[in-house]
Coordinates of C-alpha atoms in Angstrom, one line a residue:
X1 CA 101.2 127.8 68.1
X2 CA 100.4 123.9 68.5
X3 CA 99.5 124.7 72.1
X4 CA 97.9 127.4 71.5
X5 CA 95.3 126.2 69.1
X6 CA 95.6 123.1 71.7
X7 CA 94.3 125.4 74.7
X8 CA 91.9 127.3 72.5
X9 CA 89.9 124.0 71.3
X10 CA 89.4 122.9 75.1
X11 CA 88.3 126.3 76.1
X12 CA 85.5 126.1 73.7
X13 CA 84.7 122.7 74.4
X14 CA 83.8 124.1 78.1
X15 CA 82.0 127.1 76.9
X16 CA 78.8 125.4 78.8
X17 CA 81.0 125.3 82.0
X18 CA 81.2 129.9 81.7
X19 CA 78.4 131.2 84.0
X20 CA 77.6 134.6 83.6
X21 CA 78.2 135.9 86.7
X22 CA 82.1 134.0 86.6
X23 CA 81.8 131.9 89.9
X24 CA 81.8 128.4 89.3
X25 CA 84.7 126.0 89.4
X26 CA 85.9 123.7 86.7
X27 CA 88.8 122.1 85.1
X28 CA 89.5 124.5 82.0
X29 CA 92.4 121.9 80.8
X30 CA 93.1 118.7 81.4
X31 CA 96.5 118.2 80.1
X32 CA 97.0 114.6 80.5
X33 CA 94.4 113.8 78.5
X34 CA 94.6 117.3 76.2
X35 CA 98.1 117.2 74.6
X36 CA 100.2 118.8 76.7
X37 CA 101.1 116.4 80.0
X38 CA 103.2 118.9 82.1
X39 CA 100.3 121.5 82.0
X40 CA 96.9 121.8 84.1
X41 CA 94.3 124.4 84.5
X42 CA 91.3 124.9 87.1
X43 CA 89.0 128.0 87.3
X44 CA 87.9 129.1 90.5
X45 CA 85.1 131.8 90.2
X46 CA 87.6 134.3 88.3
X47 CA 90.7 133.3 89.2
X48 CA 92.7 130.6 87.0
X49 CA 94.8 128.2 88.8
X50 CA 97.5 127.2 86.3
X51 CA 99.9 123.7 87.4
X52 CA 103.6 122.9 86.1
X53 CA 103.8 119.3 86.9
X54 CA 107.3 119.3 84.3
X55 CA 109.7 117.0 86.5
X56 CA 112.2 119.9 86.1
X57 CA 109.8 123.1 86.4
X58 CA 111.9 125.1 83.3
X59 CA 110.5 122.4 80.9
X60 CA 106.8 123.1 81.9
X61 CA 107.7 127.0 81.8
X62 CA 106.6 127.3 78.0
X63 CA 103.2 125.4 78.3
X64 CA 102.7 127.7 81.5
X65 CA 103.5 131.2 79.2
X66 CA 101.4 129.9 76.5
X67 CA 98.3 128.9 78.7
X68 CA 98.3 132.7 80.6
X69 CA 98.5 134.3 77.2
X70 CA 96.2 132.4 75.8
X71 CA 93.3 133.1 78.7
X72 CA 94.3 136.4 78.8
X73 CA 93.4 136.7 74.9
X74 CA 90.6 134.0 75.2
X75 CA 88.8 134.4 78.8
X76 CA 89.1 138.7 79.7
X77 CA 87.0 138.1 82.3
X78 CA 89.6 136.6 84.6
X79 CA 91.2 138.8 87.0
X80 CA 94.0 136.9 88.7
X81 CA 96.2 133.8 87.4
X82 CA 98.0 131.9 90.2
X83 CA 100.8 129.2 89.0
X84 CA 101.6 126.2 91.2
X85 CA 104.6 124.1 90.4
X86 CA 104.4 120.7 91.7
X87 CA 108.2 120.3 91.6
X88 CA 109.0 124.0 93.2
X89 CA 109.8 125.0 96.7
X90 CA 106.8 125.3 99.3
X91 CA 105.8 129.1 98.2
X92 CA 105.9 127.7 94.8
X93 CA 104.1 124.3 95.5
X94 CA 101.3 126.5 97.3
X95 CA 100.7 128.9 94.6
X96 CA 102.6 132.2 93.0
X97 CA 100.2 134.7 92.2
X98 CA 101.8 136.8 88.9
X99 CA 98.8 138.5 87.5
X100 CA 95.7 140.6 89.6
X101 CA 95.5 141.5 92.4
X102 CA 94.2 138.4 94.4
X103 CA 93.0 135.1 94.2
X104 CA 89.2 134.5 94.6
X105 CA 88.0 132.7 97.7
X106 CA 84.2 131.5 96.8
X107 CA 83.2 129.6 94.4
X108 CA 78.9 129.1 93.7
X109 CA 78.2 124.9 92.1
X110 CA 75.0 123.2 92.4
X111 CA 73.5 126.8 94.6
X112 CA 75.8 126.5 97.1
X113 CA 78.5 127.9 98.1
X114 CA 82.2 127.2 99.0
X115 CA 84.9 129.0 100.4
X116 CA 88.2 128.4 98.7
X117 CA 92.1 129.0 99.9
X118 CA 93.9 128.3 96.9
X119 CA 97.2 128.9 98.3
X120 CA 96.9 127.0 101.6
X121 CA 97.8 123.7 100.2
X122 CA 99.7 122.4 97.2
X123 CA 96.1 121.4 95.7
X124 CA 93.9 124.4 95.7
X125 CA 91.3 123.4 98.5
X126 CA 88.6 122.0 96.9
X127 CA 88.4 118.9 95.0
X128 CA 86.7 119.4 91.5
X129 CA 86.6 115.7 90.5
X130 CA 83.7 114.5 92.8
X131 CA 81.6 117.9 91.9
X132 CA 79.1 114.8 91.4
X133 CA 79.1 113.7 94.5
X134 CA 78.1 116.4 95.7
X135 CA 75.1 116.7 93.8
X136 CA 74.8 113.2 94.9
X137 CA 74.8 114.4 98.3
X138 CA 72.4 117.1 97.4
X139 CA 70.4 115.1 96.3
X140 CA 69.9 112.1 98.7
X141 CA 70.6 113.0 102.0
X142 CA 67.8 115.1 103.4
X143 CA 67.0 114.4 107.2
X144 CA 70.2 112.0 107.1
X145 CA 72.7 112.0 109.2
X146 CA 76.2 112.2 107.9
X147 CA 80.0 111.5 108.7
X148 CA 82.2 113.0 106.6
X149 CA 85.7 111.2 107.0
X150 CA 89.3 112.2 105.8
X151 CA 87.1 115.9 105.2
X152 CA 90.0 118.0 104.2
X153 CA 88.0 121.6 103.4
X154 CA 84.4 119.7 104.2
X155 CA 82.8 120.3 100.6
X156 CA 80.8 116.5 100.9
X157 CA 79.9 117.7 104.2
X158 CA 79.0 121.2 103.0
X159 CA 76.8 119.9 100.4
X160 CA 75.5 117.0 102.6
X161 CA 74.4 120.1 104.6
X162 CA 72.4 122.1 101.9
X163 CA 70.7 119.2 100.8
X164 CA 68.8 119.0 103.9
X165 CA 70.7 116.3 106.2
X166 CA 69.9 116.7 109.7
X167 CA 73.5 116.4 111.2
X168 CA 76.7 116.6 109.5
X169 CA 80.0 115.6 111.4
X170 CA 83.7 116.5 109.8
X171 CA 86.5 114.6 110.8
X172 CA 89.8 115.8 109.4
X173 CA 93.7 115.9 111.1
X174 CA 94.2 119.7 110.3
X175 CA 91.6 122.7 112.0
X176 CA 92.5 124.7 109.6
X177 CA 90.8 122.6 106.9
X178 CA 88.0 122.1 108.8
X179 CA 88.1 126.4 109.5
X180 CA 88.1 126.6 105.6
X181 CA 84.5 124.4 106.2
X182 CA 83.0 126.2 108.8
X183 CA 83.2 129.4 106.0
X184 CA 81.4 128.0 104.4
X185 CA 79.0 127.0 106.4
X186 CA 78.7 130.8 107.3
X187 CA 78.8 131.8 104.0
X188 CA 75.5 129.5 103.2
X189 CA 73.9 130.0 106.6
X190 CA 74.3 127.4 108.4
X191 CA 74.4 127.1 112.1
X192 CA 77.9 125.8 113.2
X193 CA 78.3 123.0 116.1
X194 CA 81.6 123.1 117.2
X195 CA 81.0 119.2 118.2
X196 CA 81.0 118.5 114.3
X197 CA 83.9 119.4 113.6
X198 CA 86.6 116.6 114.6
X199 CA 89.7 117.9 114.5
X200 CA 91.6 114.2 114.8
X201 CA 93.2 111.4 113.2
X202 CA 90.5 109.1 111.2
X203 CA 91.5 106.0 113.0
X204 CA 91.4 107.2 116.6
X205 CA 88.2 109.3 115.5
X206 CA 86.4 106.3 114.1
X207 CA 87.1 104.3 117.1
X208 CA 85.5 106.6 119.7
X209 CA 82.8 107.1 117.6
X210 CA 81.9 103.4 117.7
X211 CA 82.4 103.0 121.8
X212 CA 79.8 106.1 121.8
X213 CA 77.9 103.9 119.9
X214 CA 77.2 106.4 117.1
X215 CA 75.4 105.7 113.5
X216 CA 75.2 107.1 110.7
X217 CA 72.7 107.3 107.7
X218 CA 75.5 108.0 105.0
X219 CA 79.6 107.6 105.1
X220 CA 81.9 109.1 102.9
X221 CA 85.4 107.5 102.7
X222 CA 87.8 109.9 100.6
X223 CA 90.8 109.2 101.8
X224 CA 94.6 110.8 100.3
X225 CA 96.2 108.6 98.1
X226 CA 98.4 107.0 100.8
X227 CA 99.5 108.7 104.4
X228 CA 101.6 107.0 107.5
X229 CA 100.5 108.7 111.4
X230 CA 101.4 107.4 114.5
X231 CA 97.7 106.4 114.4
X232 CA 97.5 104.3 111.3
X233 CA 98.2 104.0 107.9
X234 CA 96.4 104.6 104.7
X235 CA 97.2 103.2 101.4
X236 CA 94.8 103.3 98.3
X237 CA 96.9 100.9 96.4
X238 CA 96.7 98.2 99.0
X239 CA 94.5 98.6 101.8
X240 CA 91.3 100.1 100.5
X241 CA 89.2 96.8 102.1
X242 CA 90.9 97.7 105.6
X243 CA 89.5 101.4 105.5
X244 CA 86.0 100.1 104.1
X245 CA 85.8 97.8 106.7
X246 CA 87.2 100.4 109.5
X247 CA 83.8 102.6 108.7
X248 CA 81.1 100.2 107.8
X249 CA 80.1 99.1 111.2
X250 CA 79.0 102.9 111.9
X251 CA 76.4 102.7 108.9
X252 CA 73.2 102.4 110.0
X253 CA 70.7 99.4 108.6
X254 CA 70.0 100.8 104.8
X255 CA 72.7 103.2 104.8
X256 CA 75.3 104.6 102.3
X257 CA 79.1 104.5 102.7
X258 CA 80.3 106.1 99.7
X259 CA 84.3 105.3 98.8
X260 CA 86.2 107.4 97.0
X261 CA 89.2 106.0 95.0
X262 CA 91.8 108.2 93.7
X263 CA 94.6 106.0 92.9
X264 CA 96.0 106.5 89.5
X265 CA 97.7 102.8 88.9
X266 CA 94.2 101.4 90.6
X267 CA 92.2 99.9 87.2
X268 CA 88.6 99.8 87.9
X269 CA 88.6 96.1 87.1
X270 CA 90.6 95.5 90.3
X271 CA 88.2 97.9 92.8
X272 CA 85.4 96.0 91.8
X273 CA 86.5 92.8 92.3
X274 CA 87.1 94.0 96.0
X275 CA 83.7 95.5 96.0
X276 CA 82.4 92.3 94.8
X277 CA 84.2 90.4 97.2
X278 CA 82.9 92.5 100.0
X279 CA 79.4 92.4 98.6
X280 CA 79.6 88.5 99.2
X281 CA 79.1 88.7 102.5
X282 CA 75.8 89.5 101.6
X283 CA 75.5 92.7 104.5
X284 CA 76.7 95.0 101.3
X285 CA 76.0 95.6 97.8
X286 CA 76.6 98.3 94.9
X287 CA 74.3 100.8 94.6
X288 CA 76.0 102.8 91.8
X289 CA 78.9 104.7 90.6
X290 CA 79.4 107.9 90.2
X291 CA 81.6 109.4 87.0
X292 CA 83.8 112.0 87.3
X293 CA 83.0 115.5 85.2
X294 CA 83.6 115.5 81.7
X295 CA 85.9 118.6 82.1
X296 CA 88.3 116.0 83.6
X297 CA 88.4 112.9 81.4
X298 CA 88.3 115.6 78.3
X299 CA 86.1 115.8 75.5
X300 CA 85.5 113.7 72.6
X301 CA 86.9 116.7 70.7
X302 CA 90.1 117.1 72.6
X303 CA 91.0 113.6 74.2
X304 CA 94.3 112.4 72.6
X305 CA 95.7 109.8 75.8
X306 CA 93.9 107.6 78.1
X307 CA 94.4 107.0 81.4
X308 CA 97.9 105.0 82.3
X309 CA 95.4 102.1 83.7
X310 CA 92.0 101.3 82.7
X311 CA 89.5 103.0 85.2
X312 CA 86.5 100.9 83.5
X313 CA 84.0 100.4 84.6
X314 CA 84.2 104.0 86.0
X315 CA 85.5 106.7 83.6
X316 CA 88.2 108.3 85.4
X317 CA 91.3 107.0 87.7
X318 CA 88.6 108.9 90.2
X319 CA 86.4 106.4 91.2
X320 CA 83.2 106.9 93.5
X321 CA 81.8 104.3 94.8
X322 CA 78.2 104.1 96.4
X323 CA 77.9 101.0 98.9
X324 CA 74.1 100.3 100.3
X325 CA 74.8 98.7 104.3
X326 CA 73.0 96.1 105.8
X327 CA 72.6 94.9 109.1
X328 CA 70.9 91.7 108.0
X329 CA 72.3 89.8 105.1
X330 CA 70.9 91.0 102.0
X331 CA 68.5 88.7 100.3
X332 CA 69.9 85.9 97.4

């Protein structure tokens, strides 16, 4: 009953997040924050993505029954419930669907649209945190051009694209990521340039790009937690500074790169004592940060934990940077 009424009160504290036509994407409950630690759940259009991360999947099991009963009751209107169990074998890492018939595979935010896999990966393809960014990107990046690094299914690329920006290159390891961008690209009309989409390692990719001589108006850096190639490593922890400084020399004069930190046991504090040693140099400065959505951090209604560090001064252990480049040293 506790998690019922638990699950009940963060449904209605979304109620703004329901569109009437059931294809937007959200977070419907952030159990970390919410009360119940082993339990997350997204929507994607009409399809709810529910997440045992229990250690031993059996404990999560309960929170798992009571969340599918409780949107069955609550939310009618979705048609197909997928459960992912972060400690399961691959099928069940990917996604189990146990109710409908299948999983939806566009989602409509900000006007545009997004094609969706949710089973091809142990996330479910697109990233919900930095749905500000990509209004961000929407909004700022009109006749720009734009790399998109570490792209996974392209959606800062995607929206980079329907704000206006003039080119738009995706670098990611796996094509079949970058397949899941050129959807939608189709699915928003866009013309697809097969050139664009760099199907590479970032550190290889990033090289090339700078013998070519290639710039860029705006950079975005959203690299996985931490990942060892035979190309390089990456490690959000420790080596943010090396990955910044990997990218920055492709920014054109008065240009964006725009990092994205994900890394839980990261406090804010800490990032921005990098940024501001960075910024010393005088050729970079802050030009803002971005929160995450509210539907992640919880609301004032239903937050009982914070996050294991403090992300301050961002508001989530998902923290988006916006860097302004100079060629020039920026005046004192």
């Amino acid at each position: 009953m506790q998690i019922t009424n638990t699950l009940a009160k963060a449904f209605a504290a979304r109620a703004k997040l329901f569109d009437a036509k059931h294809e937007a994407a959200f977070r419907l409950f952030n159990g970390f924050y919410e009360g119940e630690p082993n339990l997350l759940v997204d929507i994607y259009a009409a399809t709810a993505v529910l997440y045992n991360y229990a250690d031993v999947p059996f404990e999560g099991a309960s929170a798992i029954r009571a969340a599918m009963d409780t949107i069955r009751a609550e939310l009618p209107w979705v048609r197909a419930l997928l459960v992912k169990t972060r400690n399961g074998n691959q099928q069940e890492k990917r996604g189990v669907l146990v109710y409908g018939q299948r999983a939806d595979t566009r989602i409509v935010e900000h006007g545009v649209r997004y094609s969706v896999d949710l089973t091809m990966n142990q996330d479910a393809s697109l990233y919900l945190d930095t749905r500000n960014l990509r209004q961000w990107a929407l909004e700022h990046l009109s006749g720009k051009n734009v790399l998109n690094t570490f792209a996974y299914t392209g959606s800062l690329g995607v929206a980079a694209r329907a704000g206006g920006a003039a080119r738009v290159a995706q670098i990611d390891r796996n094509r079949d990521f970058l397949n899941v961008a050129k959807t939608s690209y189709t699915l928003n009309g866009f013309s697809i340039d097969k050139r664009d989409f760099i199907a590479d390692d970032f550190f290889p990719a990033i090289s090339r790009l700078k013998r070519e001589g290639a710039s860029f108006d705006c950079i975005f850096l959203d690299p996985p937690f931490f990942s060892v190639t035979g190309q390089g490593r990456v490690d959000l922890e420790g080596e943010s500074e090396r990955l910044i400084n990997k990218a920055r020399p492709l920014v054109s004069d008065g240009g964006w790169l725009v990092v994205v930190n994900n890394a839980l046991f990261v406090p804010g504090r800490d990032l921005m004592g990098m940024f501001d040693s960075l910024c010393g140099s005088g050729y970079l400065s802050v030009e803002t940060i971005l929160p995450a959505p509210e539907d992640f951090t919880g609301y004032p209604t239903t937050r009982v934990r914070t996050p294991p560090v403090d992300p301050a001064p961002y508001n989530h252990p998902t923290k988006i940077t916006v860097l302004r480049v100079r060629k020039d040293k920026l005046a004192k």
